[in-house]
Short mmCIF file of N, CA and C in Angstrom, two decimals:
data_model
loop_
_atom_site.label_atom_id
_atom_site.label_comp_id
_atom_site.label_asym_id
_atom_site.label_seq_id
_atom_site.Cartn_x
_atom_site.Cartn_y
_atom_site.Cartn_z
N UNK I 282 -64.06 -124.01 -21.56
CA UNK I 282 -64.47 -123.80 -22.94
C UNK I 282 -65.27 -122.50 -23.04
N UNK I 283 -64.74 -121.89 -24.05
CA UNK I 283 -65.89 -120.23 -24.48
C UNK I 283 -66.51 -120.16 -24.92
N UNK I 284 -67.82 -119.22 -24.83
CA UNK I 284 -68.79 -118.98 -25.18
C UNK I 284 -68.64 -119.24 -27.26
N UNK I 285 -69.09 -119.98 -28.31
CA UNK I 285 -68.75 -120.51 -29.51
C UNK I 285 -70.08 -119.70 -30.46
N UNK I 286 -70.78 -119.16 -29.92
CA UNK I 286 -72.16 -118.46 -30.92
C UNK I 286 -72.06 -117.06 -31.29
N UNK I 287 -72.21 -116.26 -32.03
CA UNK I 287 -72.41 -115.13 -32.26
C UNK I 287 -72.92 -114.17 -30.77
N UNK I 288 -72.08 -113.01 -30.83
CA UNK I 288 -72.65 -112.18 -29.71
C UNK I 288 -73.10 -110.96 -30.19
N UNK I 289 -73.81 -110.02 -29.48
CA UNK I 289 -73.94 -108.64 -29.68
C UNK I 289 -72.81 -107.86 -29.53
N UNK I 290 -72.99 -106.84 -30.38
CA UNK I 290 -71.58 -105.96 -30.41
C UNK I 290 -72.01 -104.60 -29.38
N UNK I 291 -72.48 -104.59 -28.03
CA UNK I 291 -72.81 -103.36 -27.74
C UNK I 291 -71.97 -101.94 -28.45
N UNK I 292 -73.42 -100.94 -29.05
CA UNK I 292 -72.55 -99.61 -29.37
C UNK I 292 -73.12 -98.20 -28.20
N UNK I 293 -73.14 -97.35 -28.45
CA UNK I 293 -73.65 -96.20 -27.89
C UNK I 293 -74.66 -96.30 -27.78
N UNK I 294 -75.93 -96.93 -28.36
CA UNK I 294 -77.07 -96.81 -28.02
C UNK I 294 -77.72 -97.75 -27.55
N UNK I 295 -76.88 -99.12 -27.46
CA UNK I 295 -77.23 -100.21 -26.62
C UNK I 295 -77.21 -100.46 -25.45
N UNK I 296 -75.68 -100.20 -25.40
CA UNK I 296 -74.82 -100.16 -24.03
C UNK I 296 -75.58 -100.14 -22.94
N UNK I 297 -76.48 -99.24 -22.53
CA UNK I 297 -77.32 -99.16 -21.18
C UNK I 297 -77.82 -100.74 -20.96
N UNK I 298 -78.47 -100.68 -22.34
CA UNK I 298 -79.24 -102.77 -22.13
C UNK I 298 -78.54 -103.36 -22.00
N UNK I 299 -77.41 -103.18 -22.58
CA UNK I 299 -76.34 -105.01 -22.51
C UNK I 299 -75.81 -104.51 -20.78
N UNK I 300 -75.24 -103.66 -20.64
CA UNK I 300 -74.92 -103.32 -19.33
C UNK I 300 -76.12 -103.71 -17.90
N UNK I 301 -77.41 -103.56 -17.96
CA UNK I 301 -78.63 -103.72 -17.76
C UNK I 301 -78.66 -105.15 -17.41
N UNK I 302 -78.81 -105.73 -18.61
CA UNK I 302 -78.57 -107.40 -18.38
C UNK I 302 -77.44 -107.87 -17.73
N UNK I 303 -76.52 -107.43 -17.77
CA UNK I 303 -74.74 -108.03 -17.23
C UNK I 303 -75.78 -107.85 -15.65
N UNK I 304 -76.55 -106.63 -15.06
CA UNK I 304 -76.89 -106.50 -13.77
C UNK I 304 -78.28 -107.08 -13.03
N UNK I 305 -78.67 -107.83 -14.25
CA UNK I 305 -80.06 -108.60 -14.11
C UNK I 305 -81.21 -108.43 -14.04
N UNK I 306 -80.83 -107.08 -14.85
CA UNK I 306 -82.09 -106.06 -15.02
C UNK I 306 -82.15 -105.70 -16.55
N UNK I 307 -83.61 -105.79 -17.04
CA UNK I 307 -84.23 -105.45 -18.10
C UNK I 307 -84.63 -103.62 -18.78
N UNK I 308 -83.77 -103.70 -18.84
CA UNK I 308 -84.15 -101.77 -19.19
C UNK I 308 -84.43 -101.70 -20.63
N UNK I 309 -85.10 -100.56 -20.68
CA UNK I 309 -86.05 -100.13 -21.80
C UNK I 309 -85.89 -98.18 -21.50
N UNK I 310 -86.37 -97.90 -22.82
CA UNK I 310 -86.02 -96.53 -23.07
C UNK I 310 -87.63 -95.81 -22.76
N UNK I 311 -87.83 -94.53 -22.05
CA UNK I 311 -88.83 -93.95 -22.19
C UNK I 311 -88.57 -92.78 -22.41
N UNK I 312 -89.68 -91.88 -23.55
CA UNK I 312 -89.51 -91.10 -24.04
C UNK I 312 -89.59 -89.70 -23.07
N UNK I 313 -88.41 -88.81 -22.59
CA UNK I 313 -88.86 -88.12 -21.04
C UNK I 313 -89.76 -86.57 -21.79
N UNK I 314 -90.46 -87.18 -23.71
CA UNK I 314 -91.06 -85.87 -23.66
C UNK I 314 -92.67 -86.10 -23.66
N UNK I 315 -92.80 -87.40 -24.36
CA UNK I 315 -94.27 -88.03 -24.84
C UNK I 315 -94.55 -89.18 -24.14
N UNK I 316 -93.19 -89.66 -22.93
CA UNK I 316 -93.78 -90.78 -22.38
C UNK I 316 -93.45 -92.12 -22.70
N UNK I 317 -94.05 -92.08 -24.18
CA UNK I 317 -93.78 -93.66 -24.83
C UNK I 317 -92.52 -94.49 -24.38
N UNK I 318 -92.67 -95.52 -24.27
CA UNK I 318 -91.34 -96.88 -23.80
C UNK I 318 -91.05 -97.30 -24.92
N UNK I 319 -89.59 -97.93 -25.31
CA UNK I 319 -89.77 -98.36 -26.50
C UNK I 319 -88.34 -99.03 -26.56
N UNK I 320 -88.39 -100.40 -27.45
CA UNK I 320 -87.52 -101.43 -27.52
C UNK I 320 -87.55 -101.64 -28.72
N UNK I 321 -86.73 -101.96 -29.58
CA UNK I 321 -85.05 -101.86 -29.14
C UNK I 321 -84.60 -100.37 -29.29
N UNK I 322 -83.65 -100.15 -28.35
CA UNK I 322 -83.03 -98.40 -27.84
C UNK I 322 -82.73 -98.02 -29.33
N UNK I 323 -83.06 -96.81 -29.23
CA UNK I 323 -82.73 -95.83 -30.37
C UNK I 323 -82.26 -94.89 -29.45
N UNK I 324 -82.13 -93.57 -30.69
CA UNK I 324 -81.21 -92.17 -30.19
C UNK I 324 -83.14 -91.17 -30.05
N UNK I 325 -83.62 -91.71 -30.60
CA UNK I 325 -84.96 -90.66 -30.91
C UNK I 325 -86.23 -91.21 -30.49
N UNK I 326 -87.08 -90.21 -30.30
CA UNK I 326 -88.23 -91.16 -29.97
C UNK I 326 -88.91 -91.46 -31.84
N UNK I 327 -89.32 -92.60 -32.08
CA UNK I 327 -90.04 -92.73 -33.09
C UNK I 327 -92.02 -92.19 -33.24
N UNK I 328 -92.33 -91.65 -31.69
CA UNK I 328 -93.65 -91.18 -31.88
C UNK I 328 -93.77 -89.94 -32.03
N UNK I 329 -92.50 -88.94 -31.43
CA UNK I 329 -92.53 -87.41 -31.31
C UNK I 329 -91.33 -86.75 -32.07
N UNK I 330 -90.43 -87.76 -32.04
CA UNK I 330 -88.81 -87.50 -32.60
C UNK I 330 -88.07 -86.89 -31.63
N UNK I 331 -88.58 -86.97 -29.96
CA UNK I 331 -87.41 -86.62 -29.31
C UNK I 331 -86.71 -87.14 -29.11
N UNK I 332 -85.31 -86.43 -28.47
CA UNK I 332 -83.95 -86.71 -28.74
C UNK I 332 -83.62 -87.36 -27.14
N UNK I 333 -84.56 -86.80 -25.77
CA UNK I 333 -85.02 -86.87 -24.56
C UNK I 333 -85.56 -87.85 -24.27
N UNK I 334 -84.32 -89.34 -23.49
CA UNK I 334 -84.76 -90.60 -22.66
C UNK I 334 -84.49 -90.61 -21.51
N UNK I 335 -84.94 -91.76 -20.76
CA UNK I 335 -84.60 -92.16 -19.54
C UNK I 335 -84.45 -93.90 -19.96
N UNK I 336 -83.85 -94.28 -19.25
CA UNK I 336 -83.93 -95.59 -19.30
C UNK I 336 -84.32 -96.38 -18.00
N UNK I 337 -85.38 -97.41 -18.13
CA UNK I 337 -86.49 -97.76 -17.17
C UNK I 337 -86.38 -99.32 -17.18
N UNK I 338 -86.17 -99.73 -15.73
CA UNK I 338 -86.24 -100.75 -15.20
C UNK I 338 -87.70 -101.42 -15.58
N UNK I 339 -87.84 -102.27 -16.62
CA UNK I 339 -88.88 -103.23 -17.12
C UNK I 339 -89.52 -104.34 -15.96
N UNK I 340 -90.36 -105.03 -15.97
CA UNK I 340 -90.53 -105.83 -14.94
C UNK I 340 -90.10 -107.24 -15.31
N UNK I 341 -89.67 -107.18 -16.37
CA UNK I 341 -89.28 -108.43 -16.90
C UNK I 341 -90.43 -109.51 -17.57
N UNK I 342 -91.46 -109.46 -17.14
CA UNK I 342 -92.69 -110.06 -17.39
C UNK I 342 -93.77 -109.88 -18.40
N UNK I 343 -94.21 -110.78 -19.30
CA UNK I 343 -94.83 -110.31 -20.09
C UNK I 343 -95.53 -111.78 -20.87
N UNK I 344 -96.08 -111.59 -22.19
CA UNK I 344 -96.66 -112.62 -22.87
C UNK I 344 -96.20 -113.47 -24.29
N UNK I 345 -96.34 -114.33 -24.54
CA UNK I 345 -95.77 -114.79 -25.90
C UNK I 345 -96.60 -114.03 -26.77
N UNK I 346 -95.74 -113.86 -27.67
CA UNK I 346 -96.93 -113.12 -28.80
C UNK I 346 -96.76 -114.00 -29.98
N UNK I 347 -95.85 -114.64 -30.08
CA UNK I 347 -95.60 -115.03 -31.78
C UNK I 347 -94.46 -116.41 -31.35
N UNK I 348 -94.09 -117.16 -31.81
CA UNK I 348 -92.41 -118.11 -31.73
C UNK I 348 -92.45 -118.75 -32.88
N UNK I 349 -91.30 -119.47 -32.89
CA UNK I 349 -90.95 -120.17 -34.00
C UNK I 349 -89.95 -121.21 -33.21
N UNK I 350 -90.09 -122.92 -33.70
CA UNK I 350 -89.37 -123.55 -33.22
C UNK I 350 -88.31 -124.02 -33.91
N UNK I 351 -87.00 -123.93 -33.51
CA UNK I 351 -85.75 -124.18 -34.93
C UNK I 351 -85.42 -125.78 -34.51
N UNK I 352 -85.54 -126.26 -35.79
CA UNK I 352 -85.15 -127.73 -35.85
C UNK I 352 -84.51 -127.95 -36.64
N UNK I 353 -83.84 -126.74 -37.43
CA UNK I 353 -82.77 -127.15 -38.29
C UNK I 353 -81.59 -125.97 -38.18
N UNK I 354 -80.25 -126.48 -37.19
CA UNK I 354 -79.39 -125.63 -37.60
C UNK I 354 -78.62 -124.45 -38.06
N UNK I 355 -79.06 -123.15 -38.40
CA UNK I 355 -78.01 -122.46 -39.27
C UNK I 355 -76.95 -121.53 -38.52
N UNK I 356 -75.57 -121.71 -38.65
CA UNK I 356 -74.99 -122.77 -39.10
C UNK I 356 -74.90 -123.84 -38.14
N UNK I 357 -74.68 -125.00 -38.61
CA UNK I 357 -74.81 -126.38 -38.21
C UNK I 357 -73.92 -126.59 -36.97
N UNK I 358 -72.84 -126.29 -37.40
CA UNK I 358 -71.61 -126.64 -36.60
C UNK I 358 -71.77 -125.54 -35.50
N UNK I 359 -72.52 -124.73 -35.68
CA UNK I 359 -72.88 -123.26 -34.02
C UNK I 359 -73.93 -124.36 -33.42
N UNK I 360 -75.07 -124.59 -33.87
CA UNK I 360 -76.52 -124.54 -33.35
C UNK I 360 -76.69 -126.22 -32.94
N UNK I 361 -75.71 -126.86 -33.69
CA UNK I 361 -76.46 -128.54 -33.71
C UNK I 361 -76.90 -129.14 -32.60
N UNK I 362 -76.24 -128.67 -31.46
CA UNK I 362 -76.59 -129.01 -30.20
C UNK I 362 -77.24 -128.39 -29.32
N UNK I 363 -77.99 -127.32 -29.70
CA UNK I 363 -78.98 -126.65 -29.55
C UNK I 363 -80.26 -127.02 -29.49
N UNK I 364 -80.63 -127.37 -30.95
CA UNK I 364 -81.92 -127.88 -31.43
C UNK I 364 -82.65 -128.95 -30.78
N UNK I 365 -83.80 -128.91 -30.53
CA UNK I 365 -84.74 -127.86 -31.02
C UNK I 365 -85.27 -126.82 -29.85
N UNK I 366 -84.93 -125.39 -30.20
CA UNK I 366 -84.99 -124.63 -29.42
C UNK I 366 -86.09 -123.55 -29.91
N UNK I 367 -86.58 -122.52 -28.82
CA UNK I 367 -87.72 -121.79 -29.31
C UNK I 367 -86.74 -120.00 -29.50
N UNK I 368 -87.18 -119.87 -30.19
CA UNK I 368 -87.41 -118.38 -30.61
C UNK I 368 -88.82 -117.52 -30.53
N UNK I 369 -89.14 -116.51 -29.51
CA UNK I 369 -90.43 -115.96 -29.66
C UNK I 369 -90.18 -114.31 -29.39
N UNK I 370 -90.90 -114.01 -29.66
CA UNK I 370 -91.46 -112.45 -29.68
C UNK I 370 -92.65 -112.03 -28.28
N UNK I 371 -91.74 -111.82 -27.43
CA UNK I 371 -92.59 -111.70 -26.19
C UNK I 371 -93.06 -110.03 -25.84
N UNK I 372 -94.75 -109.47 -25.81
CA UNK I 372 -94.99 -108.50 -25.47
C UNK I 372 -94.21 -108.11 -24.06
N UNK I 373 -93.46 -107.15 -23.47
CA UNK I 373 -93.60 -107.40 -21.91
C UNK I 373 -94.59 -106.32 -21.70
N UNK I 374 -94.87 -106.96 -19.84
CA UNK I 374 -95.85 -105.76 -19.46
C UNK I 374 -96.35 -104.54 -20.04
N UNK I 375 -94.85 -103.94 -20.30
CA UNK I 375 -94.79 -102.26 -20.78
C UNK I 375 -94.79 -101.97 -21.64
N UNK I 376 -95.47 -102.91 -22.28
CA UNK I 376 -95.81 -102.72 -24.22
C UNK I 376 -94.98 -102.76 -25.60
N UNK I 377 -93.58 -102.64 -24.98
CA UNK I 377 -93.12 -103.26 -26.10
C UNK I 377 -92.65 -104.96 -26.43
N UNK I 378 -91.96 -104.74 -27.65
CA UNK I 378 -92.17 -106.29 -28.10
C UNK I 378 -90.33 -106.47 -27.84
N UNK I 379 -90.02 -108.33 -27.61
CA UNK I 379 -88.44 -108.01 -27.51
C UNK I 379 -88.74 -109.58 -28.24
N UNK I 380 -87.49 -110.16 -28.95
CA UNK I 380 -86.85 -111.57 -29.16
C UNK I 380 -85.98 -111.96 -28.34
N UNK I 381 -86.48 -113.30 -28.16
CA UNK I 381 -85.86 -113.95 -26.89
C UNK I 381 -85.92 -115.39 -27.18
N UNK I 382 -84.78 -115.76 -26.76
CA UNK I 382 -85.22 -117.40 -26.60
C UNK I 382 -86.11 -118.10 -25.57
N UNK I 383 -87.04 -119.11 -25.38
CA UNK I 383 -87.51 -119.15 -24.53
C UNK I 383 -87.28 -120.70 -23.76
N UNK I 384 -87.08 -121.09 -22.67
CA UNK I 384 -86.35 -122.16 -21.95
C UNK I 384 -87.66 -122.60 -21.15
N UNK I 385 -86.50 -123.59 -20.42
CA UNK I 385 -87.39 -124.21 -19.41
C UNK I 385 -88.31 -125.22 -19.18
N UNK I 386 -88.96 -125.44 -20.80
CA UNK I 386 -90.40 -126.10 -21.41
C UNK I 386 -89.73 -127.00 -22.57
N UNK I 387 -90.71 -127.76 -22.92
CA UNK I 387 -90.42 -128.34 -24.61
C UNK I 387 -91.17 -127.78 -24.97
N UNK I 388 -90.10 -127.45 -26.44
CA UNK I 388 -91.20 -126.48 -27.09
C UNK I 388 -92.32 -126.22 -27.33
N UNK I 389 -93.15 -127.85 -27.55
CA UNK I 389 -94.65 -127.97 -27.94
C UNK I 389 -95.37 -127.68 -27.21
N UNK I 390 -94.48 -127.33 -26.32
CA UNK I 390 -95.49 -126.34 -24.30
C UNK I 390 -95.49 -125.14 -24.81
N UNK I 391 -94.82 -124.47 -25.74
CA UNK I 391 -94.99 -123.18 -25.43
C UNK I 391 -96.64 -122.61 -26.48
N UNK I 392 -96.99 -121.46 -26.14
CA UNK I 392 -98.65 -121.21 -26.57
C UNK I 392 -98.72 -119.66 -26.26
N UNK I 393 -99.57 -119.37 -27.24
CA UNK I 393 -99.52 -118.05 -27.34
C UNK I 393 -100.42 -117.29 -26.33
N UNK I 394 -100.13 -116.16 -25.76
CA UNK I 394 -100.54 -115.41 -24.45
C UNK I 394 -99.92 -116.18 -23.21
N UNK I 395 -99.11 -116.83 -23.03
CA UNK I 395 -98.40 -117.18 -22.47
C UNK I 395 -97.64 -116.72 -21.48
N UNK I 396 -97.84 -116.27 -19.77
CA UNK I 396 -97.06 -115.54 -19.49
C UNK I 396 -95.48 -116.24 -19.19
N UNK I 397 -94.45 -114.77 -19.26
CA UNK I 397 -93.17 -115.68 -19.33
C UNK I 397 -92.41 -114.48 -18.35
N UNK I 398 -91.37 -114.74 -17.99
CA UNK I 398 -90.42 -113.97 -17.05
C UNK I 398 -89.04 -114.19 -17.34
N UNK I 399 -88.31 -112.62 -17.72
CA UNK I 399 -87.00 -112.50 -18.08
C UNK I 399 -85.76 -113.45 -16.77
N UNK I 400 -84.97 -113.44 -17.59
CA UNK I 400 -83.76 -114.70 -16.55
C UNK I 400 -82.73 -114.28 -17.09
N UNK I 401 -81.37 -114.08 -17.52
CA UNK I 401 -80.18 -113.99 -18.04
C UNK I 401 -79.18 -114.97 -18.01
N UNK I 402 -78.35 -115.21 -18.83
CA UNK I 402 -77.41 -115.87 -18.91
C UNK I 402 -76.07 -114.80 -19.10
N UNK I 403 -74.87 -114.94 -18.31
CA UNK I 403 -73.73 -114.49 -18.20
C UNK I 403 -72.74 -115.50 -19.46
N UNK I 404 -72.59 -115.33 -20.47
CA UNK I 404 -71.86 -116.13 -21.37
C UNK I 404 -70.81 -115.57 -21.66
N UNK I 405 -70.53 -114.48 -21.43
CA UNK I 405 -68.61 -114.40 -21.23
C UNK I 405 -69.17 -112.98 -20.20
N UNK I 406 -68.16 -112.54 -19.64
CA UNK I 406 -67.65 -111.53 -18.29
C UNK I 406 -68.48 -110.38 -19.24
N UNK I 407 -68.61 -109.96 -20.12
CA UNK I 407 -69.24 -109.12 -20.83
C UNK I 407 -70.55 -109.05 -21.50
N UNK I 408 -70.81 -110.03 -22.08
CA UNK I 408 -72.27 -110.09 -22.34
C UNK I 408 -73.11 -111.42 -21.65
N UNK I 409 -74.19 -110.82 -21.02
CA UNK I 409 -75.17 -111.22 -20.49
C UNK I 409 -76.19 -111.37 -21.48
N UNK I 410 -76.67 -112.48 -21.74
CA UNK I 410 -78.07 -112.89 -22.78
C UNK I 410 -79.35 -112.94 -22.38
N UNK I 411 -80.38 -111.92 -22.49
CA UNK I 411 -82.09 -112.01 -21.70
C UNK I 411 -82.30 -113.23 -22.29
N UNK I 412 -83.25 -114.22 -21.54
CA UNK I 412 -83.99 -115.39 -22.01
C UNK I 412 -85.39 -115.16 -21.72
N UNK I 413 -86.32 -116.08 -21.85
CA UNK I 413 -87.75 -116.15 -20.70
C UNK I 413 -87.89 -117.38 -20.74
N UNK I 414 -88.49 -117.12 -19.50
CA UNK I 414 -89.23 -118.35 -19.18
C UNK I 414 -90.50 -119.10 -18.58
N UNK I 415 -91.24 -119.79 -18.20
CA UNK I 415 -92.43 -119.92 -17.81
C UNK I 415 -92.82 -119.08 -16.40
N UNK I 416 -93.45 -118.05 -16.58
CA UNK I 416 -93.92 -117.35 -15.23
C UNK I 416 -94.56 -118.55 -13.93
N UNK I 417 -94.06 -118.48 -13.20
CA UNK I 417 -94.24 -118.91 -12.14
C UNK I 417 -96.13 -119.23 -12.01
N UNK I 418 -96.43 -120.45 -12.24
CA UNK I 418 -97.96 -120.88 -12.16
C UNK I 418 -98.29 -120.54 -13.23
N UNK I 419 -97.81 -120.57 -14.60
CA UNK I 419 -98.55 -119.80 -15.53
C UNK I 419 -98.51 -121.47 -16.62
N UNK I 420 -99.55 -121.66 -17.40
CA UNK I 420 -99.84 -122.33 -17.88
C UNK I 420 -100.67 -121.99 -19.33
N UNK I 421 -100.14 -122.34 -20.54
CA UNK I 421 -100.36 -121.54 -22.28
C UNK I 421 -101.71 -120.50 -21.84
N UNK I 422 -101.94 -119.32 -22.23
CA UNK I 422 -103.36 -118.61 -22.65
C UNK I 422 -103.76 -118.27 -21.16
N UNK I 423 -102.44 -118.10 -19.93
CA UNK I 423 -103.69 -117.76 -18.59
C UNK I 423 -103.42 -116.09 -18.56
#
């Protein structure tokens, strides 16, 4: 049976990340004129407007900043067997912010400052999905 949910459409300026994840690695863009890291990939930097990246192996690791728990569906017939699953907004280490689902826990475990650690899922030969999950000894706010 195949992957049945909405996927990302990698384009030109993704490609490095979705490719990244297919290899179990978290990459992120740094700016090679001002420095800055920054998620999700653009063509420019948004602090200087350069046009000049590198793309940088992330550590995968980082904190909850925000979630939301879905207990209802949309659409029904994608998600029903899903629910109830978390959605959060995790700082990583390197300062930027990413959306992710987050596993592993029931939801009412999850807590903000939270450390969590990137994992992937391979859901068809082409796209690989970042998740997180509970950092190893880490317990809500350590």
């Amino acid at each position: 049976m195949g992957y049945d949910k909405p996927l990302p459409s990698p384009d030109p300026e993704t490609r490095p990340f979705w490719d990244g994840c297919r290899e179990g690695l978290l990459l992120i863009q740094k700016c090679s004129d001002c420095g800055q890291v920054r998620f999700p990939p653009t063509s420019y930097c948004p602090h200087c407007r350069s046009g000049a990246f590198d793309w940088i192996r992330a550590s995968g690791r980082g904190r909850v900043f925000s979630w939301i728990v879905v207990r209802h569906p949309v659409p029904r017939e994608v998600y029903a067997g899903d629910v109830p699953y978390v959605v959060a907004l995790v700082t990583l280490d390197e300062g930027v912010r990413m959306v992710a689902n987050i596993r592993g826990l029931e939801p009412e475990d999850v807590a903000a400052d939270m450390r969590v650690e990137a994992m992937f899922d391979a859901v068809t030969p082409e796209i690989t999905l970042p998740f997180f999950v509970p950092a190893a000894g880490s317990s809500g706010g350590e």
